Amino acid sequence: MMTPFRRKKSNKEFPVKVCTYDSELEFHLEHRATGGYLFDLICRTIGLRETWYFGLRYVDKKGYKSWLKMDKKVLDQHINLTAEGCVFMFMAKFFPENVADELVQEVTQHMFFLQIKEAILSMEVYCPPEASVLLASYAVQAKYGDYDEAVCKPGMLISENLLPQRVIDQYQMTPQMWEERIETWYADHRGMSRDEAEMEYLKIAQDLDMFGVNYFLITNKKNTAVYVGVTALGLNIYSKENKLTPMTTFPWNEIRNISFDGKKFFVKTNEEKGNVATTFYSEKARNNKELLDLCVGNHELYMKRRKPDTMEIQQMKAQAKEERQRRHIERNKLAREKQLREEAEQERANMEKRLMQLQEEMAAANEALRRSEEAAELLAEKNRLAEEEALLLSHKALEVEQEISRMRMTARKTEEEKIYLERKTQEAELLTAQMIEESRKRVMETEKLKNELIHARVAEKEAKEKLLNFLSRTSTESIFITPSSSPETPVLESNTYDLLADGDMDQLSLEIEKERVEYLTKSKQVQNQLKELRSEIEQLKIGEKQSPLDKISAQQTRLENRKNR
C-alpha cells in the first residue's frame, strides 16, 4: 500500500480520503482548496505524469455519482462531507485508443490494469469465457511472477478472484478444472515481468466491445430507450438490449458540434446535404452535463493524438525508453546469473553422481577381490589333497613292485610255485598297470590343479593392481569435489554490461520493431488459442445460465466465422 501524504490538521482544514484500486491516501485540505489542487496533490504523491486520463469520482449529497470539477472549490461541489471527511475514487475518466502506443508510464499502465480487471470481474465489462481464462493467466503472472510447480500447489488459484461469476455459472466445470486451464496458460508466460504481463492484459482487454465505453441511458425522437456510449473514437448508439454492437456510430471527425439544452442533447454532424442534427432526451439535465463533459474530454484527446507529441510527452517517452532499456539489461544480467548458477548446480550434481558411481565401482572391486581370494584358497586346498593322494598312490605302487620282486625270487624254487607265481605275477602286473594308470591320472589332475592355482594367483594379483589403480584414479578425481572447488554463485565481471552506444541504440530500435512484428504474429496465435479454448469448453456450457450478452457475443462469433470462411 502506498504511503499517504499527510499534513498537520488545522481548524481551517477538512480530511479527504482518496481510494485507488490498490491503496488509500489521506490528506487534509484547506476550505478554499480547488479540485485541481487536490488532483495535482494526488498525482505528485503517486508519481503520475499522464494526468489527462484520470479524474476523481464521488457520490454527492443526492446519491449521484459525479466527477470532481478541477476549476471549482471542493466544498462547493455538493460534496458529502462527514465527520470522517469526504471520500473520492481516483480512476480513469478517459481511455486510450491503443494502450501499447499511448500509455508511457508504468504507474499509468498499472492504474488502467487494476481498473479494467475490476470492471471485468464485476461484469461491468462483458468478456467472453475463453478471453476471461487468458486474462486470468496474465493477472496471475503479474501477481506471482513465473510459474513454479513447487510454489503453485493444486488449489492455490481457487481462492483467487480470477473469473467473472457469470462465466463460472454457465459451464459445468469444477473450480479445479478452471484452475487447470488457467495454469496451462500461466506456464506459457514464463519470463514476463509484472509490467509486461499487465500490458499484455490490456492489449487483450482493449479489443473487448465494452472497453472504454461510458454508457448513458436516453431516449430518441421515437421515445425509444437507447444507450449513448462515449468512446475514444466517437459516439455510439446502442439498443437497450445490446450494449455490444452499436446501431449507429458518430466518429469525432464527422461531428461538428455537441450541445444540450435542459434535457435535450444535440449532436450535429457534417454530411453532404449540410449540417444534420440528431436530438436525444435525458431524464435529468445533470446527465447531459456529464455526457457533454466526457465528449469534450474524449474529443480533445482524439485531436491531441493526431498532432505531434508535446515536449513533455517526448520527454516521458524518452525516459520510459531508457527505463525499459535499463530493465532489459538487468533482466539479461539476472537471466545470465541464473543460468550460470543453474549450470554450477548441475555440475555439482553431476560430480556427486560421479562420486557415487566411483564408490559403487570400488565396492564391486573389493567384492571381486574377496571372491578371488576365496577361490584361490579353495584351489590351494584341492591341490594339497591331490598331492597327498598322489603320494599315497606312489607308496602303494612301490610296495607292489617290491611284492613282484619278492614273488619272482620265490618263483625259482619250484615249477608249480613258478606257475603260481607267474599267474600271481600277471595279476599283480595287471593290478600294477591299473594303479600306474590311476597314479598317472592323479598326477595329471595334480598338474591341472597347480596350473589353476597359478592362474588364480595371477588373477588375484591383477585384481589387486586394478584396485590400486582405481584408488589412485579416485583420489585424483576427488580434487574436483573438494570444498575449495565447490561451485559457488558465479560473479560476473564488472565490465560485462556497459551502457549502450549509439550503434547499440539503433540495434535496439530494430529489435523493438522486430518485437512489434512478433507481437502481431503472437496476437494471431492468441486468437487461435482462444478459438481452441472456446471449442473445448463449449461442450460444458449450460444454456439456461447464459446472459443476453453471452448470446449476443456467441452470435457475433458465428457471424465472424462465416465471414472468415
Coordinates of C-alpha atoms in Angstrom, one line a residue:
M1 CA 0.0 0.0 0.0
M2 CA 1.3 3.5 -0.9
T3 CA 2.4 5.7 2.0
P4 CA -0.2 8.5 2.4
F5 CA 0.9 12.1 2.2
R6 CA -0.2 13.8 5.4
R7 CA -0.1 17.3 6.7
K8 CA -0.8 18.7 10.1
K9 CA -4.5 19.4 10.5
S10 CA -5.8 22.9 11.4
N11 CA -9.1 24.3 12.1
K12 CA -9.5 25.6 8.5
E13 CA -8.8 22.2 7.0
F14 CA -11.0 19.2 6.4
P15 CA -10.0 15.5 5.9
V16 CA -10.0 13.8 2.5
K17 CA -9.7 10.1 1.7
V18 CA -8.7 9.1 -1.8
C19 CA -9.1 5.5 -2.8
T20 CA -7.4 3.8 -5.7
Y21 CA -7.9 0.1 -6.7
D22 CA -4.9 -1.0 -4.5
S23 CA -4.4 1.7 -1.9
E24 CA -5.8 4.6 0.1
L25 CA -4.4 8.1 0.5
E26 CA -5.4 10.6 3.2
F27 CA -5.0 14.4 3.0
H28 CA -6.1 17.5 4.9
L29 CA -7.2 20.4 2.6
E30 CA -8.0 24.0 3.3
H31 CA -11.6 25.0 2.8
R32 CA -10.6 27.1 -0.2
A33 CA -8.8 24.2 -2.0
T34 CA -9.9 23.5 -5.5
G35 CA -10.5 20.2 -7.2
G36 CA -7.4 20.8 -9.4
Y37 CA -5.2 21.3 -6.3
L38 CA -6.4 18.0 -4.8
F39 CA -5.9 16.2 -8.1
D40 CA -2.3 17.6 -8.5
L41 CA -1.5 16.6 -5.0
I42 CA -2.6 13.0 -5.6
C43 CA -0.7 12.8 -8.9
R44 CA 2.5 14.1 -7.2
T45 CA 2.1 11.6 -4.4
I46 CA 1.8 8.5 -6.6
G47 CA 4.3 9.9 -9.3
L48 CA 1.8 10.1 -12.1
R49 CA 2.5 12.4 -15.0
E50 CA -0.1 11.2 -17.6
T51 CA -2.8 13.0 -15.7
W52 CA -5.1 13.6 -18.7
Y53 CA -6.6 10.1 -18.4
F54 CA -7.8 10.3 -14.8
G55 CA -10.3 12.1 -12.6
L56 CA -11.9 12.0 -9.1
R57 CA -15.2 10.3 -8.8
Y58 CA -17.5 10.8 -5.8
V59 CA -21.1 10.4 -4.6
D60 CA -22.8 13.7 -3.9
K61 CA -25.4 14.6 -1.3
K62 CA -28.2 13.3 -3.5
G63 CA -26.6 10.0 -4.1
Y64 CA -25.5 10.7 -7.7
K65 CA -22.0 9.7 -9.0
S66 CA -20.2 12.8 -10.3
W67 CA -16.7 13.8 -11.5
L68 CA -15.0 16.4 -9.4
K69 CA -14.5 19.7 -11.3
M70 CA -11.0 21.0 -11.3
D71 CA -11.7 24.7 -11.5
K72 CA -14.1 24.8 -8.6
K73 CA -13.6 24.5 -4.8
V74 CA -14.0 21.1 -3.5
L75 CA -16.6 22.1 -0.9
D76 CA -18.7 24.0 -3.5
Q77 CA -19.5 20.9 -5.5
H78 CA -22.1 19.3 -3.2
I79 CA -19.6 17.0 -1.5
N80 CA -21.0 14.7 1.1
L81 CA -18.7 15.9 4.0
T82 CA -18.9 13.8 7.1
A83 CA -17.0 13.7 10.4
E84 CA -14.5 11.3 8.8
G85 CA -14.2 13.6 5.8
C86 CA -15.1 13.2 2.1
V87 CA -14.2 10.2 0.0
F88 CA -13.1 10.2 -3.6
M89 CA -12.2 7.4 -6.1
F90 CA -9.2 8.1 -8.2
M91 CA -9.9 6.3 -11.5
A92 CA -9.6 6.6 -15.3
K93 CA -12.0 9.0 -16.9
F94 CA -10.8 8.7 -20.5
F95 CA -9.3 5.7 -22.3
P96 CA -6.6 5.4 -24.9
E97 CA -7.1 4.2 -28.5
N98 CA -4.1 1.9 -28.3
V99 CA -2.7 1.1 -24.9
A100 CA 0.7 -0.1 -26.2
D101 CA 1.4 3.2 -28.1
E102 CA -0.2 5.7 -25.7
L103 CA 0.5 4.5 -22.1
V104 CA 4.0 5.6 -21.3
Q105 CA 4.5 5.4 -17.5
E106 CA 4.3 2.1 -15.6
V107 CA 2.1 3.7 -12.9
T108 CA -0.4 4.7 -15.6
Q109 CA -0.4 1.2 -17.1
H110 CA -0.8 -0.3 -13.6
M111 CA -3.8 2.0 -12.8
F112 CA -5.6 1.0 -16.0
F113 CA -4.8 -2.7 -15.4
L114 CA -6.4 -2.6 -11.9
Q115 CA -9.5 -0.7 -13.1
I116 CA -10.1 -2.9 -16.2
K117 CA -9.6 -6.1 -14.2
E118 CA -12.1 -4.9 -11.6
A119 CA -14.6 -4.0 -14.3
I120 CA -14.3 -7.4 -16.0
L121 CA -14.6 -9.3 -12.7
S122 CA -17.6 -7.3 -11.6
M123 CA -19.2 -7.9 -15.0
E124 CA -19.4 -4.2 -15.8
V125 CA -17.4 -5.0 -19.0
Y126 CA -18.5 -8.1 -20.9
C127 CA -15.7 -10.6 -21.5
P128 CA -16.1 -13.9 -23.4
P129 CA -15.2 -17.1 -21.3
E130 CA -12.1 -18.0 -23.3
A131 CA -10.8 -14.5 -23.1
S132 CA -11.5 -14.5 -19.3
V133 CA -9.2 -17.5 -18.9
L134 CA -6.4 -15.9 -20.8
L135 CA -6.7 -12.6 -18.9
A136 CA -6.7 -14.5 -15.6
S137 CA -3.4 -16.2 -16.6
Y138 CA -1.8 -12.8 -17.2
A139 CA -3.2 -11.4 -13.9
V140 CA -1.6 -14.4 -12.1
Q141 CA 1.7 -13.8 -13.9
A142 CA 1.6 -10.1 -12.9
K143 CA 0.9 -11.1 -9.2
Y144 CA 3.1 -14.2 -8.6
G145 CA 5.8 -14.0 -11.4
D146 CA 7.0 -17.1 -13.2
Y147 CA 5.1 -20.4 -12.8
D148 CA 6.8 -22.7 -10.3
E149 CA 5.4 -26.1 -9.6
A150 CA 6.9 -26.2 -6.1
V151 CA 5.0 -22.9 -5.2
C152 CA 1.8 -23.2 -7.3
K153 CA 0.2 -26.1 -5.4
P154 CA -3.2 -27.5 -6.5
G155 CA -5.9 -25.3 -5.1
M156 CA -3.8 -22.2 -4.7
L157 CA -5.6 -20.3 -7.5
I158 CA -9.1 -21.4 -6.5
S159 CA -9.2 -18.9 -3.7
E160 CA -8.2 -16.1 -6.1
N161 CA -10.9 -14.0 -7.8
L162 CA -9.8 -14.6 -11.3
L163 CA -13.0 -15.2 -13.4
P164 CA -16.4 -13.4 -13.6
Q165 CA -19.1 -15.3 -11.8
R166 CA -21.2 -15.2 -15.0
V167 CA -18.5 -17.4 -16.7
I168 CA -18.3 -19.8 -13.8
D169 CA -22.1 -20.3 -13.6
Q170 CA -22.7 -21.0 -17.3
Y171 CA -20.4 -24.1 -17.5
Q172 CA -20.5 -27.5 -15.9
M173 CA -16.9 -27.2 -14.7
T174 CA -15.4 -27.5 -11.2
P175 CA -13.0 -24.9 -9.8
Q176 CA -10.2 -27.4 -10.3
M177 CA -11.0 -27.6 -14.0
W178 CA -10.9 -23.8 -14.3
E179 CA -7.6 -23.8 -12.3
E180 CA -6.0 -26.4 -14.6
R181 CA -6.9 -24.3 -17.7
I182 CA -5.5 -21.1 -16.1
E183 CA -2.3 -22.9 -15.1
T184 CA -1.8 -24.1 -18.7
W185 CA -1.8 -20.5 -20.0
Y186 CA 0.1 -19.3 -16.9
A187 CA 3.0 -21.7 -17.5
D188 CA 3.4 -20.2 -21.1
H189 CA 4.1 -16.7 -19.7
R190 CA 7.5 -17.6 -18.1
G191 CA 10.0 -14.7 -18.3
M192 CA 7.4 -11.9 -18.3
S193 CA 7.8 -9.1 -15.8
R194 CA 4.9 -7.5 -14.0
D195 CA 4.6 -4.6 -16.3
E196 CA 4.8 -6.8 -19.4
A197 CA 2.1 -9.1 -18.1
E198 CA -0.1 -6.1 -17.3
M199 CA 0.4 -4.7 -20.8
E200 CA -0.5 -8.0 -22.4
Y201 CA -3.6 -8.0 -20.3
L202 CA -4.6 -4.5 -21.5
K203 CA -3.8 -5.4 -25.1
I204 CA -6.4 -8.2 -25.0
A205 CA -8.9 -6.2 -22.9
Q206 CA -8.9 -3.2 -25.3
D207 CA -10.4 -5.5 -28.0
L208 CA -13.5 -6.1 -25.9
D209 CA -16.6 -4.4 -27.2
M210 CA -17.3 -2.6 -23.9
F211 CA -13.7 -1.5 -23.2
G212 CA -13.5 2.3 -22.5
V213 CA -17.3 2.9 -23.2
N214 CA -19.3 5.2 -20.8
Y215 CA -23.0 4.4 -21.2
F216 CA -25.8 6.9 -20.7
L217 CA -29.5 5.8 -20.9
I218 CA -31.5 8.3 -23.0
T219 CA -34.4 8.2 -25.5
N220 CA -34.5 9.2 -29.1
K221 CA -37.2 11.0 -31.1
K222 CA -39.3 7.9 -31.3
N223 CA -39.4 7.8 -27.5
T224 CA -37.4 4.5 -27.6
A225 CA -34.9 3.9 -24.8
V226 CA -31.3 3.6 -26.1
Y227 CA -27.8 3.9 -24.8
V228 CA -25.3 6.6 -25.9
G229 CA -21.8 5.3 -25.5
V230 CA -18.9 7.8 -25.3
T231 CA -15.6 6.2 -26.5
A232 CA -12.2 7.4 -27.6
L233 CA -13.2 7.3 -31.2
G234 CA -16.7 8.9 -31.1
L235 CA -20.3 8.4 -30.0
N236 CA -22.1 5.0 -30.4
I237 CA -25.8 4.4 -30.2
Y238 CA -26.8 1.1 -28.7
S239 CA -30.2 -0.6 -28.3
K240 CA -31.3 -1.2 -24.7
E241 CA -30.9 -5.0 -25.1
N242 CA -27.5 -4.9 -26.8
K243 CA -24.5 -3.0 -25.4
L244 CA -22.0 -4.8 -27.6
T245 CA -22.9 -3.9 -31.2
P246 CA -23.8 -0.2 -31.8
M247 CA -26.7 0.6 -34.1
T248 CA -25.2 4.0 -35.2
T249 CA -21.7 5.5 -34.8
F250 CA -20.7 9.1 -34.9
P251 CA -16.9 9.4 -35.3
W252 CA -15.3 12.5 -33.8
N253 CA -14.1 13.7 -37.2
E254 CA -17.7 13.7 -38.5
I255 CA -19.2 15.6 -35.5
R256 CA -19.3 19.3 -35.9
N257 CA -21.0 20.3 -32.6
I258 CA -22.3 18.8 -29.4
S259 CA -24.6 20.7 -27.1
F260 CA -27.5 20.3 -24.7
D261 CA -30.5 22.5 -23.7
G262 CA -32.0 21.3 -20.5
K263 CA -33.0 17.6 -21.0
K264 CA -32.3 17.8 -24.8
F265 CA -29.0 16.7 -26.2
F266 CA -27.9 17.6 -29.7
V267 CA -25.3 16.0 -32.0
K268 CA -24.6 17.9 -35.2
T269 CA -22.7 16.1 -38.0
N270 CA -21.1 17.1 -41.3
E271 CA -22.8 15.4 -44.3
E272 CA -23.1 16.2 -48.0
K273 CA -26.5 17.8 -47.6
G274 CA -25.2 20.1 -44.8
N275 CA -25.4 20.0 -41.1
V276 CA -27.6 17.3 -39.7
A277 CA -28.7 17.5 -36.0
T278 CA -29.7 14.4 -34.0
T279 CA -31.7 15.1 -30.8
F280 CA -31.8 12.9 -27.7
Y281 CA -33.7 13.3 -24.5
S282 CA -32.4 12.6 -21.0
E283 CA -34.4 12.2 -17.8
K284 CA -32.2 14.7 -15.9
A285 CA -30.2 17.7 -17.2
R286 CA -27.2 16.7 -14.9
N287 CA -26.8 13.6 -17.1
N288 CA -26.4 15.8 -20.1
K289 CA -23.7 17.8 -18.3
E290 CA -21.7 14.8 -17.6
L291 CA -22.2 13.4 -21.1
L292 CA -21.0 16.7 -22.6
D293 CA -18.0 16.8 -20.3
L294 CA -17.0 13.3 -21.4
C295 CA -17.5 14.1 -25.0
V296 CA -15.3 17.3 -24.8
G297 CA -12.6 15.4 -23.0
N298 CA -12.5 12.5 -25.4
H299 CA -12.6 14.8 -28.4
E300 CA -9.6 16.8 -27.0
L301 CA -7.6 13.6 -26.6
Y302 CA -8.7 12.5 -30.1
M303 CA -7.3 15.7 -31.6
K304 CA -4.2 15.6 -29.3
R305 CA -3.3 12.1 -30.6
R306 CA -3.3 13.3 -34.2
K307 CA -0.8 16.1 -33.5
P308 CA 3.0 15.8 -32.9
D309 CA 3.8 14.9 -29.3
T310 CA 4.5 17.7 -27.0
M311 CA 7.9 18.2 -25.4
E312 CA 6.5 16.7 -22.1
I313 CA 5.3 13.6 -23.8
Q314 CA 8.5 13.3 -25.8
Q315 CA 10.5 13.6 -22.5
M316 CA 8.3 10.9 -20.8
K317 CA 8.7 8.6 -23.8
A318 CA 12.4 9.0 -23.8
Q319 CA 12.6 8.3 -20.0
A320 CA 10.3 5.3 -20.4
K321 CA 12.5 4.0 -23.3
E322 CA 15.7 4.4 -21.2
E323 CA 13.9 2.7 -18.3
R324 CA 12.9 -0.2 -20.5
Q325 CA 16.4 -0.5 -21.8
R326 CA 17.8 -0.5 -18.3
R327 CA 15.4 -3.1 -17.2
H328 CA 16.1 -5.2 -20.3
I329 CA 19.8 -5.1 -19.4
E330 CA 19.1 -6.0 -15.8
R331 CA 16.8 -8.9 -16.9
N332 CA 19.5 -10.2 -19.2
K333 CA 22.1 -9.9 -16.4
L334 CA 19.8 -11.7 -14.0
A335 CA 19.0 -14.4 -16.6
R336 CA 22.7 -14.9 -17.2
E337 CA 23.5 -15.2 -13.5
K338 CA 20.6 -17.6 -13.1
Q339 CA 21.8 -19.7 -16.0
L340 CA 25.4 -19.8 -14.6
R341 CA 24.0 -20.7 -11.2
E342 CA 21.9 -23.5 -12.6
E343 CA 24.9 -24.7 -14.6
A344 CA 27.1 -24.8 -11.5
E345 CA 24.4 -26.6 -9.6
Q346 CA 24.1 -29.1 -12.5
E347 CA 27.9 -29.6 -12.5
R348 CA 27.8 -30.2 -8.7
A349 CA 25.0 -32.7 -9.1
N350 CA 27.0 -34.5 -11.9
M351 CA 30.1 -34.6 -9.7
E352 CA 28.1 -36.1 -6.8
K353 CA 26.6 -38.6 -9.2
R354 CA 30.1 -39.5 -10.5
L355 CA 31.3 -39.9 -6.9
M356 CA 28.5 -42.3 -6.1
Q357 CA 29.4 -44.3 -9.2
L358 CA 33.0 -44.4 -8.2
Q359 CA 32.1 -45.6 -4.7
E360 CA 29.9 -48.3 -6.2
E361 CA 32.7 -49.4 -8.6
M362 CA 35.2 -49.5 -5.6
A363 CA 32.7 -51.7 -3.6
A364 CA 32.3 -54.0 -6.6
A365 CA 36.2 -54.3 -7.0
N366 CA 36.5 -55.1 -3.3
E367 CA 33.9 -57.8 -3.6
A368 CA 35.6 -59.3 -6.7
L369 CA 38.9 -59.3 -4.8
R370 CA 37.3 -61.1 -1.9
R371 CA 35.8 -63.7 -4.2
S372 CA 39.2 -64.2 -5.9
E373 CA 40.9 -64.8 -2.6
E374 CA 38.3 -67.3 -1.6
A375 CA 38.7 -69.1 -4.9
A376 CA 42.5 -69.2 -4.6
E377 CA 42.2 -70.6 -1.1
L378 CA 39.8 -73.3 -2.3
L379 CA 42.1 -74.3 -5.2
A380 CA 45.1 -74.4 -2.9
E381 CA 43.2 -76.8 -0.6
K382 CA 42.3 -79.0 -3.6
N383 CA 45.9 -79.0 -4.7
R384 CA 47.1 -80.1 -1.3
L385 CA 44.7 -83.0 -1.2
A386 CA 45.7 -84.1 -4.7
E387 CA 49.4 -84.1 -3.8
E388 CA 48.7 -86.2 -0.7
E389 CA 46.6 -88.7 -2.8
A390 CA 49.4 -88.9 -5.5
L391 CA 52.0 -89.5 -2.8
L392 CA 49.9 -92.3 -1.3
L393 CA 49.5 -93.9 -4.7
S394 CA 53.2 -93.7 -5.3
H395 CA 53.8 -95.6 -2.0
K396 CA 51.3 -98.2 -3.0
A397 CA 52.9 -98.6 -6.4
L398 CA 56.4 -99.1 -4.7
E399 CA 55.0 -101.7 -2.4
V400 CA 53.5 -103.6 -5.3
E401 CA 56.8 -103.5 -7.2
Q402 CA 58.6 -104.9 -4.1
E403 CA 56.0 -107.6 -3.8
I404 CA 56.5 -108.5 -7.5
S405 CA 60.3 -108.8 -7.0
R406 CA 59.8 -111.0 -3.9
M407 CA 57.4 -113.2 -5.8
R408 CA 59.8 -113.5 -8.7
M409 CA 62.6 -114.6 -6.4
T410 CA 60.4 -117.3 -4.8
A411 CA 59.2 -118.5 -8.2
R412 CA 62.5 -120.0 -8.9
K413 CA 62.1 -122.7 -6.2
T414 CA 59.5 -124.8 -7.9
E415 CA 57.8 -125.0 -11.2
E416 CA 54.4 -125.0 -9.5
E417 CA 55.4 -122.1 -7.5
K418 CA 56.7 -120.6 -10.7
I419 CA 53.4 -121.2 -12.5
Y420 CA 51.6 -120.0 -9.4
L421 CA 53.9 -117.1 -9.2
E422 CA 53.6 -116.3 -12.9
R423 CA 49.8 -116.3 -12.5
K424 CA 50.1 -114.1 -9.4
T425 CA 52.7 -112.0 -11.3
Q426 CA 50.3 -111.5 -14.2
E427 CA 47.6 -110.5 -11.8
A428 CA 50.0 -108.2 -9.9
E429 CA 51.2 -106.7 -13.2
L430 CA 47.6 -106.1 -14.2
L431 CA 46.8 -104.5 -10.9
T432 CA 50.1 -102.6 -11.1
A433 CA 49.2 -101.3 -14.6
Q434 CA 45.9 -100.2 -13.3
M435 CA 47.4 -98.4 -10.3
I436 CA 50.1 -96.8 -12.5
E437 CA 47.3 -95.5 -14.9
E438 CA 45.4 -94.3 -11.9
S439 CA 48.6 -92.7 -10.5
R440 CA 49.2 -91.0 -13.9
K441 CA 45.7 -89.6 -13.9
R442 CA 46.2 -88.3 -10.4
V443 CA 49.5 -86.7 -11.4
M444 CA 47.8 -85.0 -14.4
E445 CA 45.0 -83.8 -12.1
T446 CA 47.6 -82.5 -9.7
E447 CA 49.3 -80.6 -12.6
K448 CA 46.0 -79.2 -13.7
L449 CA 45.2 -78.0 -10.1
K450 CA 48.7 -76.5 -9.9
N451 CA 48.0 -74.6 -13.2
E452 CA 44.6 -73.4 -11.9
L453 CA 46.2 -72.3 -8.7
I454 CA 48.8 -70.3 -10.6
H455 CA 46.1 -68.7 -12.8
A456 CA 44.1 -67.9 -9.6
R457 CA 47.1 -66.2 -8.0
V458 CA 47.8 -64.3 -11.3
A459 CA 44.1 -63.1 -11.3
E460 CA 44.4 -62.2 -7.6
K461 CA 47.5 -60.1 -8.4
E462 CA 45.7 -58.4 -11.4
A463 CA 42.6 -57.6 -9.2
K464 CA 44.9 -56.0 -6.6
E465 CA 46.7 -54.0 -9.2
K466 CA 43.3 -52.9 -10.7
L467 CA 42.1 -51.9 -7.2
L468 CA 45.3 -49.9 -6.6
N469 CA 45.0 -48.1 -10.0
F470 CA 41.3 -47.5 -9.3
L471 CA 42.1 -46.0 -5.8
S472 CA 44.8 -43.8 -7.3
R473 CA 42.4 -42.5 -10.1
T474 CA 39.7 -41.9 -7.5
S475 CA 42.0 -39.8 -5.4
T476 CA 42.9 -37.8 -8.5
E477 CA 39.3 -37.1 -9.5
S478 CA 38.2 -36.3 -5.9
I479 CA 40.1 -33.0 -6.3
F480 CA 37.1 -31.7 -8.2
I481 CA 34.6 -32.1 -5.4
T482 CA 36.6 -30.7 -2.5
P483 CA 35.1 -27.8 -0.6
S484 CA 37.7 -25.4 -2.1
S485 CA 36.3 -26.2 -5.6
S486 CA 32.6 -26.5 -4.8
P487 CA 30.5 -24.4 -7.2
E488 CA 29.7 -21.0 -6.0
T489 CA 27.4 -18.4 -7.4
P490 CA 29.4 -17.1 -10.4
V491 CA 30.5 -13.5 -10.1
L492 CA 30.2 -11.6 -13.4
E493 CA 33.0 -9.2 -14.3
S494 CA 32.2 -5.6 -13.8
N495 CA 32.7 -4.8 -17.4
T496 CA 30.3 -7.5 -18.7
Y497 CA 27.4 -5.0 -19.3
D498 CA 28.2 -1.5 -20.4
L499 CA 26.0 1.4 -21.4
L500 CA 24.6 1.1 -24.9
A501 CA 26.5 3.0 -27.5
D502 CA 24.8 4.9 -30.4
G503 CA 25.1 1.8 -32.6
D504 CA 23.5 -0.3 -29.9
M505 CA 20.7 2.2 -29.7
D506 CA 20.0 1.7 -33.4
Q507 CA 20.2 -2.1 -33.0
L508 CA 17.8 -1.9 -30.1
S509 CA 15.4 0.2 -32.1
L510 CA 15.5 -2.5 -34.8
E511 CA 14.8 -5.1 -32.1
I512 CA 11.9 -3.1 -30.8
E513 CA 10.4 -3.0 -34.4
K514 CA 11.0 -6.7 -34.6
E515 CA 9.1 -7.2 -31.3
R516 CA 6.2 -5.3 -32.8
V517 CA 6.1 -7.7 -35.8
E518 CA 6.4 -10.6 -33.4
Y519 CA 3.5 -9.1 -31.4
L520 CA 1.3 -9.2 -34.5
T521 CA 2.2 -12.8 -35.0
K522 CA 1.6 -13.6 -31.4
S523 CA -1.8 -11.9 -31.5
K524 CA -2.8 -14.3 -34.3
Q525 CA -1.6 -17.2 -32.2
V526 CA -3.5 -15.9 -29.2
Q527 CA -6.7 -15.6 -31.3
N528 CA -6.2 -19.2 -32.5
Q529 CA -5.7 -20.4 -28.9
L530 CA -8.8 -18.5 -27.8
K531 CA -10.8 -20.3 -30.5
E532 CA -9.4 -23.7 -29.3
L533 CA -10.3 -22.9 -25.7
R534 CA -13.8 -21.7 -26.8
S535 CA -14.4 -25.0 -28.6
E536 CA -13.0 -27.0 -25.7
I537 CA -15.3 -25.6 -23.1
E538 CA -18.3 -25.2 -25.4
Q539 CA -19.5 -28.7 -24.6
L540 CA -19.7 -27.9 -20.9
K541 CA -21.8 -24.8 -21.4
I542 CA -25.2 -24.6 -19.6
G543 CA -27.6 -22.9 -21.9
E544 CA -30.0 -21.7 -19.2
K545 CA -27.3 -19.8 -17.4
Q546 CA -26.3 -17.7 -20.4
S547 CA -26.9 -14.0 -20.1
P548 CA -28.2 -11.9 -23.0
L549 CA -24.7 -10.6 -23.6
D550 CA -23.3 -14.1 -23.9
K551 CA -25.9 -15.0 -26.5
I552 CA -25.1 -11.8 -28.4
S553 CA -21.4 -12.5 -28.2
A554 CA -21.9 -16.1 -29.4
Q555 CA -24.0 -14.8 -32.4
Q556 CA -21.3 -12.3 -33.3
T557 CA -18.6 -15.0 -33.1
R558 CA -20.7 -17.2 -35.5
L559 CA -21.1 -14.3 -37.9
E560 CA -17.4 -13.6 -37.9
N561 CA -16.6 -17.3 -38.5
R562 CA -18.9 -17.3 -41.5
K563 CA -17.2 -14.2 -42.9
N564 CA -13.8 -15.7 -42.4
R565 CA -15.0 -18.7 -44.4

